[in-house]
Every structure is written in C-alpha cells, then in structure tokens.
C-alpha positions as semicolon CSV with decimal commas, in nm:
position;residue;x (nm);y (nm);z (nm)
1;M;30,908;19,237;12,970
2;R;30,757;19,255;13,300
3;M;30,529;19,534;13,185
4;D;30,419;19,335;12,885
5;Q;30,339;19,034;13,101
6;E;30,115;19,240;13,325
7;E;29,929;19,383;13,029
8;E;29,877;19,037;12,887
9;D;29,733;18,916;13,217
10;K;29,493;19,206;13,232
11;G;29,369;19,135;12,879
12;M;29,310;18,770;12,966
13;A;29,111;18,865;13,275
14;S;28,897;19,101;13,071
15;L;28,837;18,833;12,814
16;L;28,726;18,588;13,083
17;A;28,496;18,846;13,237
18;A;28,344;18,916;12,896
19;R;28,288;18,545;12,845
20;R;28,117;18,515;13,177
21;A;27,897;18,812;13,103
22;L;27,807;18,671;12,765
23;R;27,723;18,334;12,915
24;A;27,501;18,496;13,181
25;G;27,322;18,689;12,909
26;V;27,261;18,372;12,715
27;E;27,118;18,202;13,025
28;K;26,885;18,496;13,093
29;S;26,774;18,489;12,731
30;R;26,693;18,119;12,760
31;A;26,498;18,177;13,086
32;L;26,306;18,462;12,930
33;S;26,230;18,245;12,629
34;H;26,094;17,970;12,854
35;A;25,885;18,221;13,053
36;L;25,740;18,366;12,735
37;A;25,652;18,018;12,619
38;R;25,472;17,945;12,946
39;T;25,271;18,269;12,946
40;G;25,172;18,237;12,584
41;S;24,853;18,039;12,665
42;K;24,755;18,287;12,936
43;L;24,800;18,574;12,698
44;E;24,577;18,398;12,450
45;E;24,310;18,351;12,726
46;I;24,337;18,717;12,821
47;Q;24,312;18,811;12,459
48;G;23,993;18,605;12,433
49;Q;23,842;18,788;12,732
50;L;23,928;19,131;12,608
51;P;23,600;19,177;12,414
52;A;23,392;19,103;12,725
53;M;23,612;19,324;12,938
54;E;23,584;19,589;12,679
55;A;23,203;19,559;12,693
56;A;23,208;19,568;13,073
57;V;23,405;19,887;13,085
58;R;23,233;20,037;12,789
59;P;23,017;20,266;13,015
60;I;23,344;20,426;13,117
61;R;23,387;20,527;12,757
62;A;23,055;20,703;12,762
63;P;23,055;21,080;12,739
64;R;23,160;21,242;13,062
65;D;22,849;21,455;13,094
66;A;22,625;21,145;13,056
67;L;22,816;20,958;13,325
68;E;22,801;21,256;13,557
69;G;22,418;21,264;13,514
70;A;22,387;20,895;13,614
71;G;22,612;20,926;13,920
72;A;22,353;21,071;14,154
73;N;22,101;20,800;14,067
74;I;22,358;20,527;14,115
75;D;22,455;20,663;14,458
76;R;22,090;20,657;14,577
77;A;22,050;20,290;14,477
78;V;22,383;20,162;14,604
79;G;22,325;20,278;14,966
80;P;22,021;20,052;15,040
81;A;22,177;19,770;14,841
82;A;22,486;19,787;15,058
83;A;22,271;19,766;15,373
84;V;22,094;19,459;15,233
85;L;22,428;19,296;15,159
86;K;22,538;19,349;15,519
87;V;22,225;19,167;15,640
88;F;22,296;18,884;15,396
89;D;22,639;18,852;15,549
90;A;22,481;18,842;15,897
91;V;22,243;18,562;15,786
92;H;22,534;18,352;15,666
93;G;22,704;18,411;15,998
94;L;22,408;18,244;16,176
95;E;22,443;17,915;15,991
96;P;22,694;17,740;16,224
97;P;22,497;17,774;16,552
98;L;22,166;17,695;16,382
99;L;22,279;17,387;16,194
100;A;22,469;17,234;16,486
101;G;22,298;16,899;16,550
102;S;22,289;16,902;16,929
103;A;22,233;17,273;16,989
104;V;21,853;17,257;16,995
105;A;21,842;16,976;17,256
106;E;22,115;17,122;17,475
107;D;21,995;17,483;17,488
108;L;21,653;17,532;17,335
109;P;21,604;17,893;17,456
110;G;21,945;17,992;17,319
111;Y;21,872;17,815;16,992
112;L;21,538;17,993;16,958
113;A;21,708;18,326;17,033
114;V;21,942;18,270;16,737
115;L;21,642;18,168;16,529
116;A;21,472;18,493;16,627
117;R;21,774;18,685;16,492
118;L;21,746;18,489;16,168
119;E;21,374;18,563;16,143
120;E;21,440;18,932;16,211
121;A;21,706;18,941;15,941
122;L;21,482;18,762;15,693
123;H;21,200;18,998;15,777
124;F;21,432;19,292;15,701
125;L;21,538;19,131;15,375
126;S;21,180;19,058;15,283
127;D;21,086;19,420;15,343
128;N;21,392;19,584;15,183
129;C;21,550;19,348;14,934
130;G;21,276;19,397;14,680
131;L;21,291;19,775;14,717
132;A;21,671;19,786;14,681
133;A;21,649;19,556;14,382
134;Q;21,386;19,781;14,227
135;W;21,608;20,085;14,267
136;L;21,898;19,897;14,108
137;A;21,666;19,784;13,830
138;D;21,570;20,146;13,767
139;I;21,938;20,236;13,734
140;I;21,998;19,948;13,494
141;E;21,700;20,057;13,290
142;Y;21,841;20,410;13,295
143;L;22,179;20,286;13,171
144;G;22,020;20,071;12,907
145;D;21,793;20,341;12,775
146;R;22,090;20,573;12,731
147;N;22,330;20,312;12,595
148;L;22,567;20,374;12,881
149;A;22,640;20,002;12,918
150;D;22,663;19,695;12,705
151;T;22,323;19,548;12,615
152;R;22,421;19,197;12,721
153;F;22,555;19,323;13,052
154;V;22,237;19,515;13,119
155;S;22,020;19,211;13,034
156;D;22,211;18,972;13,265
157;L;22,202;19,216;13,553
158;A;21,828;19,278;13,505
159;E;21,756;18,903;13,516
160;A;21,953;18,860;13,839
161;L;21,768;19,148;14,003
162;S;21,430;19,008;13,897
163;Q;21,497;18,699;14,112
164;L;21,564;18,918;14,415
165;K;21,231;19,093;14,362
166;N;21,046;18,756;14,355
167;P;20,857;18,714;14,690
168;S;20,913;18,336;14,686
169;A;21,286;18,366;14,650
170;K;21,482;18,187;14,925
171;L;21,682;18,482;15,049
172;D;21,854;18,265;15,310
173;G;21,950;17,986;15,076
174;G;21,714;17,740;15,257
175;L;21,859;17,803;15,604
176;L;21,523;17,874;15,767
177;A;21,365;17,558;15,621
178;A;21,654;17,351;15,755
179;V;21,617;17,507;16,101
180;L;21,243;17,438;16,104
181;D;21,312;17,076;16,009
182;I;21,546;17,053;16,309
183;L;21,277;17,195;16,536
184;E;21,019;16,949;16,401
185;A;21,256;16,662;16,471
186;E;21,311;16,787;16,827
187;F;20,933;16,825;16,872
188;R;20,880;16,462;16,772
189;R;21,170;16,346;16,988
190;L;21,026;16,512;17,297
191;L;20,685;16,355;17,231
192;V;20,826;16,007;17,181
193;E;21,053;16,033;17,483
194;H;20,763;16,122;17,713
195;S;20,481;15,915;17,560
196;A;20,435;15,593;17,757
197;P;20,103;15,396;17,771
198;L;19,899;15,430;18,089
199;A;19,773;15,115;18,266
200;M;19,423;15,101;18,415
201;Q;19,409;15,008;18,782
202;E;19,181;14,728;18,893
203;P;18,851;14,811;19,069
204;G;18,893;14,877;19,439
205;S;19,240;15,026;19,409
206;S;19,332;15,219;19,721
207;D;19,449;15,532;19,541
208;P;19,223;15,625;19,248
209;S;19,386;15,966;19,216
210;S;19,708;15,802;19,103
211;I;19,545;15,651;18,796
212;A;19,639;15,951;18,581
213;P;19,979;16,086;18,687
214;P;20,133;16,372;18,490
215;R;20,186;16,234;18,143
216;I;20,466;16,474;18,036
217;P;20,692;16,678;18,271
218;A;20,620;17,049;18,286
219;S;20,966;17,126;18,150
220;A;20,899;16,914;17,842
221;V;20,556;17,072;17,795
222;H;20,719;17,415;17,805
223;K;20,970;17,310;17,540
224;L;20,695;17,167;17,320
225;S;20,500;17,490;17,350
226;L;20,803;17,703;17,259
227;I;20,885;17,489;16,958
228;L;20,524;17,483;16,840
229;D;20,503;17,863;16,862
230;R;20,801;17,904;16,633
231;L;20,682;17,638;16,389
232;A;20,334;17,790;16,380
233;A;20,478;18,138;16,324
234;N;20,653;18,000;16,018
235;G;20,351;17,828;15,865
236;R;20,405;17,478;16,000
237;L;20,120;17,455;16,253
238;G;19,942;17,184;16,052
239;T;20,251;16,968;16,028
240;C;20,320;17,017;16,396
241;T;19,968;16,931;16,514
242;A;19,963;16,626;16,286
243;A;20,284;16,502;16,445
244;Y;20,142;16,570;16,790
245;A;19,819;16,384;16,711
246;D;20,017;16,091;16,571
247;A;20,234;16,057;16,879
248;R;19,965;16,110;17,142
249;G;19,707;15,912;16,947
250;E;19,938;15,611;16,934
251;T;20,001;15,641;17,308
252;V;19,630;15,648;17,393
253;S;19,562;15,361;17,152
254;A;19,835;15,157;17,318
255;S;19,688;15,227;17,662
256;L;19,343;15,110;17,554
257;G;19,473;14,825;17,342
258;A;19,622;14,666;17,651
259;L;19,270;14,632;17,794
260;G;19,156;14,387;17,528
261;L;18,875;14,572;17,352
262;D;18,784;14,305;17,098
263;Y;18,440;14,280;17,257
264;L;18,358;14,627;17,119
265;H;18,317;14,461;16,780
266;D;18,102;14,170;16,905
267;T;17,817;14,108;16,661
268;T;17,589;13,900;16,886
269;D;17,227;14,012;16,925
270;D;17,185;13,832;17,259
271;A;17,164;14,081;17,546
272;Q;17,242;13,807;17,797
273;A;17,565;13,718;17,614
274;L;17,658;14,088;17,611
275;S;17,619;14,124;17,989
276;P;17,988;14,068;18,083
277;S;18,097;14,298;17,800
278;V;17,863;14,575;17,915
279;Q;18,024;14,573;18,259
280;L;18,371;14,596;18,103
281;W;18,249;14,864;17,865
282;G;18,141;15,091;18,149
283;R;18,474;15,061;18,328
284;H;18,680;15,099;18,013
285;L;18,478;15,399;17,892
286;E;18,526;15,571;18,228
287;F;18,900;15,502;18,212
288;A;18,923;15,631;17,854
289;V;18,726;15,950;17,922
290;C;18,812;16,046;18,279
291;H;19,176;15,948;18,279
292;L;19,323;15,910;17,931
293;L;19,134;16,174;17,733
294;E;19,104;16,412;18,027
295;A;19,484;16,411;18,056
296;E;19,521;16,448;17,679
297;R;19,285;16,745;17,675
298;K;19,485;16,922;17,944
299;L;19,808;16,847;17,760
300;C;19,666;16,982;17,432
301;V;19,563;17,305;17,603
302;A;19,905;17,339;17,768
303;V;20,100;17,286;17,448
304;L;19,860;17,482;17,223
305;E;19,747;17,734;17,483
306;R;19,755;18,030;17,244
307;R;19,572;17,839;16,969
308;P;19,243;17,706;17,114
309;D;19,099;17,607;16,776
310;A;19,408;17,403;16,693
311;A;19,397;17,245;17,040
312;S;19,033;17,140;16,989
313;S;19,092;16,988;16,646
314;C;19,407;16,813;16,765
315;F;19,225;16,667;17,066
316;A;18,939;16,554;16,843
317;E;19,188;16,364;16,629
318;I;19,339;16,199;16,937
319;A;18,992;16,103;17,063
320;A;18,911;15,951;16,726
321;R;19,231;15,748;16,729
322;A;19,151;15,637;17,083
323;G;18,840;15,470;16,942
324;I;18,579;15,672;17,130
325;L;18,340;15,614;16,839
326;D;18,390;15,238;16,879
327;F;18,273;15,269;17,239
328;L;17,958;15,445;17,117
329;K;17,904;15,180;16,847
330;F;17,907;14,913;17,117
331;G;17,630;15,100;17,295
332;H;17,431;15,088;16,971
333;A;17,500;14,714;16,950
334;V;17,334;14,668;17,290
335;S;17,033;14,861;17,160
336;D;17,027;14,636;16,852
337;A;17,008;14,319;17,062
338;R;16,689;14,113;17,072
339;K;16,422;14,261;17,293
340;D;16,384;14,087;17,630
341;P;16,382;14,189;17,998
342;I;16,757;14,135;18,041
343;K;16,814;14,381;17,759
344;L;16,641;14,646;17,973
345;L;16,898;14,593;18,250
346;R;17,184;14,617;18,003
347;L;17,038;14,933;17,851
348;L;17,012;15,082;18,198
349;D;17,378;14,992;18,255
350;V;17,471;15,174;17,933
351;F;17,260;15,476;18,025
352;N;17,405;15,487;18,376
353;S;17,761;15,487;18,240
354;L;17,680;15,765;17,994
355;S;17,493;15,963;18,259
356;K;17,786;15,952;18,502
357;L;18,015;16,076;18,224
358;R;17,775;16,341;18,090
359;L;17,964;16,640;18,232
360;D;18,295;16,493;18,117
361;F;18,156;16,438;17,766
362;N;18,026;16,794;17,751
363;R;18,357;16,937;17,867
364;L;18,582;16,722;17,650
365;F;18,373;16,693;17,334
366;G;18,176;17,016;17,341
367;G;18,373;17,194;17,069
368;K;18,302;17,213;16,696
369;A;18,586;16,973;16,621
370;C;18,403;16,693;16,809
371;V;18,067;16,738;16,639
372;E;18,055;16,374;16,523
373;I;18,111;16,245;16,877
374;Q;17,838;16,479;17,002
375;S;17,596;16,357;16,736
376;R;17,667;15,987;16,795
377;T;17,633;16,032;17,172
378;R;17,294;16,204;17,139
379;E;17,174;15,931;16,905
380;L;17,285;15,662;17,149
381;V;17,119;15,826;17,449
382;K;16,792;15,862;17,259
383;R;16,797;15,499;17,145
384;V;16,877;15,373;17,493
385;V;16,596;15,578;17,648
386;D;16,340;15,481;17,384
387;D;16,426;15,110;17,392
388;S;16,434;15,099;17,773
389;V;16,091;15,259;17,806
390;E;15,947;15,034;17,536
391;I;16,059;14,717;17,715
392;F;15,952;14,845;18,056
393;E;15,605;14,940;17,937
394;E;15,562;14,598;17,775
395;L;15,646;14,403;18,091
396;L;15,293;14,427;18,231
397;V;15,143;14,318;17,901
398;Q;15,385;14,028;17,872
399;V;15,300;13,903;18,222
400;E;14,928;13,922;18,150
401;M;14,975;13,731;17,826
402;Q;15,122;13,436;18,017
403;R;14,781;13,374;18,172
404;N;14,682;13,156;17,878
405;M;15,002;12,955;17,882
406;P;14,999;12,606;18,042
407;P;15,154;12,578;18,389
408;P;15,435;12,330;18,468
409;A;15,316;11,969;18,438
410;D;15,490;11,873;18,762
411;G;15,314;12,138;18,973
412;G;15,636;12,329;19,028
413;V;15,676;12,704;19,040
414;P;15,665;12,860;18,691
415;R;15,994;13,017;18,598
416;I;15,817;13,343;18,527
417;V;15,713;13,364;18,895
418;S;16,070;13,328;19,013
419;F;16,196;13,562;18,746
420;V;15,943;13,841;18,789
421;A;15,985;13,842;19,167
422;K;16,362;13,881;19,134
423;Y;16,343;14,109;18,832
424;C;16,098;14,359;18,978
425;N;16,288;14,359;19,304
426;Q;16,603;14,436;19,105
427;L;16,434;14,720;18,916
428;L;16,346;14,884;19,248
429;G;16,682;14,806;19,406
430;D;16,962;15,054;19,466
431;Q;17,139;14,972;19,142
432;Y;16,859;15,040;18,893
433;R;16,577;15,233;19,057
434;S;16,721;15,583;19,018
435;V;16,850;15,504;18,669
436;L;16,515;15,370;18,547
437;L;16,337;15,668;18,703
438;Q;16,572;15,909;18,525
439;V;16,513;15,731;18,194
440;L;16,134;15,746;18,235
441;I;16,142;16,113;18,338
442;I;16,349;16,202;18,030
443;H;16,122;16,004;17,799
444;R;15,805;16,157;17,941
445;S;15,958;16,505;17,918
446;W;15,998;16,456;17,544
447;R;15,621;16,403;17,535
448;K;15,558;16,705;17,760
449;E;15,448;16,471;18,042
450;T;15,564;16,423;18,399
451;F;15,680;16,118;18,588
452;N;15,789;16,054;18,946
453;D;15,911;15,784;19,177
454;K;15,563;15,693;19,302
455;M;15,451;15,628;18,946
456;L;15,750;15,400;18,896
457;V;15,675;15,203;19,212
458;D;15,308;15,169;19,116
459;A;15,404;15,046;18,769
460;V;15,631;14,775;18,912
461;L;15,375;14,674;19,175
462;N;15,117;14,636;18,899
463;I;15,346;14,388;18,727
464;V;15,373;14,183;19,045
465;K;14,999;14,195;19,102
466;A;14,932;14,092;18,743
467;L;15,155;13,792;18,800
468;E;14,963;13,711;19,119
469;A;14,640;13,718;18,920
470;N;14,783;13,450;18,689
471;F;14,796;13,194;18,971
472;D;14,425;13,113;18,967
473;A;14,417;13,091;18,587
474;W;14,710;12,851;18,584
475;S;14,567;12,636;18,864
476;K;14,242;12,590;18,671
477;A;14,438;12,457;18,373
478;Y;14,518;12,132;18,560
479;D;14,292;11,833;18,499
480;D;14,392;11,689;18,837
481;V;14,254;11,915;19,106
482;T;14,496;11,770;19,360
483;L;14,787;11,882;19,144
484;S;14,633;12,229;19,128
485;Y;14,643;12,242;19,509
486;L;15,011;12,143;19,508
487;F;15,081;12,408;19,244
488;M;14,910;12,682;19,446
489;M;15,093;12,576;19,764
490;N;15,424;12,586;19,577
491;T;15,364;12,919;19,408
492;H;15,224;13,114;19,702
493;W;15,506;12,994;19,926
494;H;15,769;13,083;19,666
495;F;15,616;13,428;19,627
496;F;15,610;13,483;20,002
497;K;15,961;13,355;20,066
498;H;16,130;13,544;19,779
499;L;15,959;13,877;19,845
500;K;15,991;13,881;20,223
501;C;16,263;14,116;20,350
502;T;16,308;14,272;20,006
503;K;16,234;14,616;19,861
504;M;15,929;14,474;19,688
505;G;15,811;14,304;20,004
506;E;15,837;14,629;20,199
507;M;15,633;14,811;19,936
508;L;15,369;14,539;19,912
509;G;15,335;14,533;20,289
510;D;15,329;14,266;20,561
511;A;14,956;14,205;20,523
512;W;14,999;14,123;20,154
513;L;15,287;13,886;20,229
514;R;15,102;13,713;20,516
515;E;14,812;13,655;20,281
516;H;15,037;13,447;20,057
517;E;15,168;13,257;20,356
518;Q;14,812;13,182;20,461
519;Y;14,730;13,069;20,108
520;K;15,022;12,830;20,128
521;D;14,894;12,683;20,453
522;Y;14,542;12,653;20,315
523;Y;14,641;12,474;19,995
524;S;14,880;12,251;20,186
525;A;14,598;12,134;20,412
526;V;14,359;12,085;20,121
527;F;14,623;11,895;19,924
528;L;14,686;11,653;20,212
529;R;14,319;11,606;20,283
530;E;14,221;11,544;19,921
531;S;14,511;11,314;19,838
532;W;14,700;11,125;20,106
533;G;14,430;11,189;20,358
534;T;14,201;10,957;20,164
535;L;14,424;10,653;20,227
536;A;14,398;10,631;20,605
537;P;14,022;10,557;20,604
538;L;14,092;10,255;20,382
539;L;14,259;10,093;20,684
540;S;13,962;10,149;20,907
541;R;13,902;9,907;21,196
542;E;13,530;9,932;21,151
543;G;13,374;9,588;21,140
544;L;13,685;9,419;21,262
545;I;13,662;9,499;21,630
546;L;13,306;9,390;21,672
547;F;13,317;9,118;21,412
548;S;13,202;8,790;21,561
549;K;13,151;8,557;21,267
550;G;13,495;8,399;21,285
551;R;13,860;8,433;21,197
552;A;13,814;8,351;20,828
553;T;13,572;8,632;20,772
554;A;13,800;8,880;20,956
555;R;14,093;8,765;20,744
556;D;13,892;8,837;20,426
557;L;13,809;9,190;20,544
558;V;14,175;9,263;20,623
559;K;14,280;9,134;20,284
560;Q;14,022;9,348;20,110
561;R;14,129;9,661;20,297
562;L;14,500;9,598;20,240
563;K;14,434;9,531;19,874
564;S;14,237;9,854;19,839
565;F;14,507;10,046;20,030
566;N;14,784;9,899;19,819
567;A;14,609;9,980;19,493
568;N;14,528;10,337;19,591
569;F;14,875;10,393;19,740
570;D;15,048;10,262;19,429
571;E;14,836;10,479;19,204
572;M;14,887;10,792;19,414
573;Y;15,257;10,732;19,469
574;Q;15,327;10,670;19,100
575;K;15,135;10,983;19,005
576;Q;15,287;11,212;19,266
577;S;15,639;11,081;19,213
578;A;15,641;11,304;18,905
579;W;15,535;11,608;19,106
580;I;15,778;11,843;19,276
581;I;15,792;12,094;19,557
582;S;16,056;12,350;19,464
583;D;16,142;12,469;19,812
584;R;16,349;12,219;20,009
585;D;16,205;12,313;20,347
586;L;15,850;12,296;20,218
587;Q;15,921;11,962;20,054
588;Q;16,050;11,812;20,375
589;K;15,763;11,955;20,578
590;T;15,504;11,824;20,332
591;C;15,662;11,479;20,322
592;H;15,662;11,473;20,701
593;L;15,289;11,552;20,705
594;V;15,223;11,279;20,450
595;V;15,421;11,030;20,656
596;Q;15,233;11,128;20,968
597;A;14,903;11,083;20,787
598;I;14,986;10,734;20,655
599;V;15,261;10,551;20,842
600;P;15,121;10,554;21,201
601;V;14,782;10,432;21,076
602;Y;14,942;10,162;20,865
603;R;15,173;10,051;21,145
604;S;14,885;10,023;21,392
605;F;14,670;9,835;21,142
606;M;14,943;9,585;21,066
607;Q;15,025;9,533;21,431
608;N;14,661;9,452;21,507
609;Y;14,553;9,265;21,195
610;G;14,867;9,165;21,019
611;P;14,880;8,820;21,179
612;L;14,553;8,738;21,008
613;V;14,720;8,742;20,666
614;E;15,059;8,598;20,766
615;D;15,052;8,288;20,548
616;G;15,195;8,190;20,214
617;S;14,998;8,458;20,037
618;S;15,105;8,739;20,268
619;N;15,327;8,904;20,000
620;K;15,017;8,946;19,791
621;Y;14,854;9,170;20,050
622;V;15,138;9,296;20,268
623;K;15,351;9,486;20,012
624;F;15,498;9,739;20,250
625;T;15,639;9,770;20,593
626;A;15,594;10,084;20,797
627;E;15,963;10,159;20,749
628;S;15,948;10,117;20,371
629;L;15,645;10,346;20,352
630;D;15,829;10,605;20,559
631;K;16,129;10,589;20,328
632;M;15,921;10,606;20,011
633;L;15,706;10,896;20,127
634;S;16,006;11,093;20,256
635;T;16,155;11,108;19,907
636;L;15,848;11,242;19,732
637;F;15,839;11,577;19,554
638;M;16,215;11,606;19,513
639;P;16,300;11,879;19,257
640;K;16,443;11,740;18,935
641;P;16,633;11,914;18,656
642;R;16,374;12,018;18,406
643;R;16,368;12,205;18,082
644;A;16,175;12,523;18,041
645;G;15,809;12,480;17,969
646;S;15,616;12,613;17,676
647;F;15,606;12,962;17,820
648;Q;15,649;13,217;17,542
649;I;15,684;13,591;17,502
650;K;15,494;13,771;17,234
651;H;15,656;14,094;17,124
652;S;15,477;14,404;17,009
653;N;15,577;14,329;16,651
654;G;15,365;14,014;16,666
655;K;15,650;13,764;16,674
656;I;15,659;13,481;16,927
657;T;15,989;13,389;17,090
658;S;16,055;13,110;17,335
659;A;16,079;13,184;17,703
660;M;16,442;13,082;17,713
661;T;16,519;13,392;17,503
662;G;16,306;13,605;17,732
663;L;16,190;13,582;18,091
664;Y;16,267;13,214;18,156
665;R;16,616;13,237;18,012
666;S;16,682;13,543;18,226
667;A;16,561;13,394;18,554
668;S;16,870;13,188;18,627
669;T;17,109;13,478;18,563
670;L;16,971;13,747;18,789
671;K;17,182;13,827;19,092
C-alpha cells in the first residue's frame, strides 16, 4: 500500500511538471507570435529594399577576373580621396572657434591664425579635390563601360562627383563666407568705436599742434590693417574700403558740419557781402586740409599700407564726402561776383589761402584718384589770377574816368579820394602786397613777360597820381569859385592827412606830402580872402571919423554900412551853411579864422558907432551881436550825413554801375 502511494505521488508530480512545461511552451509560442507580428512590417520594408541592395552589390557578382582588373585602378583613386576626406574633417573641426561670436574681438591674432588654417585647408581642397574627384570619375566610367555596376548607381555617383569638380563649389559649406562676414563686422565696429568728430580750435589758440591728435590708437590701426589684409586676400577689398570710406567720411563730415558751412552755398554776387564768408572760408579750408584730411590721409596709408592704389581711391572718396569740392565752388562764387575793387581784395584772400595750402594740396590730392580735385583747383587758381589782374589793371582807367564826374555839391571830399587813398595803401600793405605781386608775376609769366615789386609800386603810385590830377578838373566844375577853393582845401588836406605815416606816404615822399599841405594852406587863405574877407571892409570907418556935417549924416552912413554888411553876411552865411569841411580839426581852425576876420571888426564898429542907431529902428540895422556872430560862425561847415554823389564806375564791358556798388560803396568798409 505504501509502495502504491509513493508511485501515485510520483505520477502526480510528473503530471504537474508536464503541465508546467506545456504552459511555458504556450507562453513562448504566444511571445514568438507577437514578435513575428511586430517584425512583419520591417520585413516588408527590407523586402522592398532588396532590389536596390541587389543592384548595389551587383558588381560583386561580376566575373572575378573583371573585378581583379579594376582593383588596381580603384586603389589608386581611393588613396587621394581618403586624404581629401581627412582635410574635410579638419575643416569641420575649425567651425567652433571660428564661429564663436566674441573670439575675434577678444583675440584677433589667434582668430586670424585659425582662419589661416582654414584658408590653407581650403587651398589644399581647391588644388586636390578636383583631381581626386576626376580619378574617382575615371573609375566610375571604367565600371560603367564594363557593366561592373548598376547603371543607376553609376549615374548618381557621377553626378555627385561632378559637383566636387566644379570650381565654384563651396567645399567648406559656407564657413569661410561666414568668417569673412564676422571680420567685416569687427572692422566696422573698430571704425565706429574710434571715429569721433574733431573740433576746430579758435584763432589764437595757445597749442596749435594739439588741433589734430591721433584719431585712432595704434593698436586699433594695427587690428584694422590685419583684418583688411585677410578680407582683401579673400576678394573683399572693395567692400572693406567702402565701409572704411563710409565710416571715416561720416566722421569728417560731422567735424566740418559743426562749423556751419551753409555760406559755401551762398548765391550772392556782391563781393562786399561775401567778405565775412571769405575770411571763414580760409580758416575752414585750412582746418579741413591741414588737420582733418591730413590725418585721414595718414590713417589711410597706415591701414592700407600694402595697397597704395586702394589707399588713394579711399582717401579721394573721403575727401569728396568732406565737401572739398564745395570749398572750391565757393572760390568760384567769389570769382563770379560783380566786378569792383573790393572783389580784388576778396580774390587776393582766396588766392592767398590756396597759395598757403599749395604744398598740402599737391601732397594730399596729387594721385590719379583725386584728378577732379586737381582739375577744379587749377581752374579756380586761373580764374582768381585772371580776374584779379583784370580788376587791378582797370583801376587806373576807372580813376581817370571820374575826371568828368561832378564833384560833391557841398565842397566835401569825394568818396573816391578817401577810398583810393585807403585802398592803394592797403594794396601795398603787409597783408596784400606780396600776394598781389605773386598774382601779377604768375599772370605775366603766362604771357612770357616779367614783373617785379618796383613795377607794382609804380602801378599803384600812378593810380594815386591820376587821382591827384582829378582835383583841378573837379574844382573847375564849380560855378562858385569860392566853393572851388573850399573843395581844394578839403581835398588836399584829406590827401595829406590820410597818406602821412603810411606805406603810400613813404613811397610818395615827404616833399610830395608837404606840397599837398602847402596847397591846403594856400586855398585856405584864398578862400578866406575871397569870401569872409570881403565883409570886414563893409564896416569901414572911412568917412565917419572925419565926418563933420552932423550926427544925422553919420547915422545914415552907419545904417547904410550895417545894412550892406547884414545883407552880404546873410547871403554868405546861408550859402556856406550848406558847405562842409570833412576834417574836424580843419573845420574848427577855419571857423576860428572866419570868426577872427569878422567878429573883432564887427564888435569894434558897434562899440564906436552903434549908439548912432540905437533907437526904435535899431532891430532893422543891428541884427547881430558880436556873441551871436561868434556862435553862428563857429558852427559853419559841420559835416552832415550825405548820400553818395553821382560818381559812377564804367566797366570794360561798357556797363555803368553806381559808385555804391564800386569804389564809393567800398570806402566805408576798408580797415
């Protein structure tokens, strides 16, 4: 029984083990079924790719002897191709340091060193990639010709290789272009960071050398030069110089714009109105050329030191943006102004400014890139010289032509006398003498003639002497001879006083000046004798002292003489009240002489014979007291504001212009 029970237990255990094994098998079957279901789609995809894979490996199915024949050719092509691929890998390895945003600003030399490695790699690829691709193409052609590979495979591979053989292919995937863009941005940043407008110091500054301090630090200039070299080496010189010209041109324009250069575009044709602008123009042109553009030229050479042609063209662009041509146009505007003596002074100012800057112009604008500036400058110099000489040579003729013009109605000094004396003295003064001489020498040299300082002095002295010769002609134009005496006294004294102790006076000599002083004294004496000197005899005592026929008869003689005196005095005073003596000292002296000629005689006459007419009718004969006569005569000949006379200037073109636009207008402005 016990044995049977043990056997039964063993059978049950076996049955349970079999059940467990069966269940495990079922579970594995289910898992395998699920796995097969999941891989079914992948098998279908693999099955779909089998034709292509079959085509790809078809060369392997080629005859063994054919494959063995192609092996040597394939080995020769794969070696160079493998080397090219290694360089491609190296190029990709350079991307992180080259594309880092701050690397170029933080360590420019290190950045450029990495760029040099990239350029070297690209140079290798440029030289070898096409050759390796050609060898591979030959192998593909070999395989295709012998049907050792699928036709579609051969075609796709040939197309890919053709792109590698294309010289314009971007072998670096655009990495070099991106790096050059970064360098351009850094180039512009450096320019902007160190481009600040320069202010012009006022005249008389104690330290002229500090007007143009270093515009950009040497370290920044070195960086700009390094960057430009790399950009130029990669075909971006034009872009780089354009950016440079933009930045520096804006800086120079801002420096000049702060000066207020609107006057450069003034359209007036009045040389007198242009006078203040001409003075500014000379200072501003000197600042622009000697300080701004001089510094820009040096900076261009420093940055573009290995490219002189590019430096010249770049500087020319900066000069154009600075408005140097506008400065020259203003000089032409002065030449276009109406012709008058003041225009000659302004033309000499323009010439003097250009002459002082001649060496600077030649140095800065002497290159081919500045040919327009050279041409405009030559044109301006020629116009200034021609116009200056034309006006100067006409001065003598203009003075002589005034001989037929009427003199001032009040006997005063003609404005032309005052003007010519000052004007000629100014022409021979320190400011203009050497400039005018230089202009005349240049002009005569164009005509193969000579000129010297003595000829200039003689020409100016002839103008003064021609004016002196006008005095007699003008004096004869007066109907009243007494007024002509006053005019000659006025004019000779004015001439003497305004030429004494001047350059002109020294050249004319003391004897010539004393002659005018003597003429003044002569005409003063004649004027007094022929005018006021005729009144004193009217109060003569003749016939009164020895008269013995009675008081009534004496009274009648006194009345007659007072009446005659009063009538002649009134007439003379009314007439001469409209006359003037321009010089204050001469006016006072002349009035004093008139008073001395009249008042003492009148006072004595009235003291002796006045009682004879002191009755109810005394006001009829005694119109003045000695004091009232003194007061009236002391206020004669006072200068009055007066308009310019009819004096005119006739130009060589035949047109007549009023004196106020010529000599007369200029007289009050000379300094």
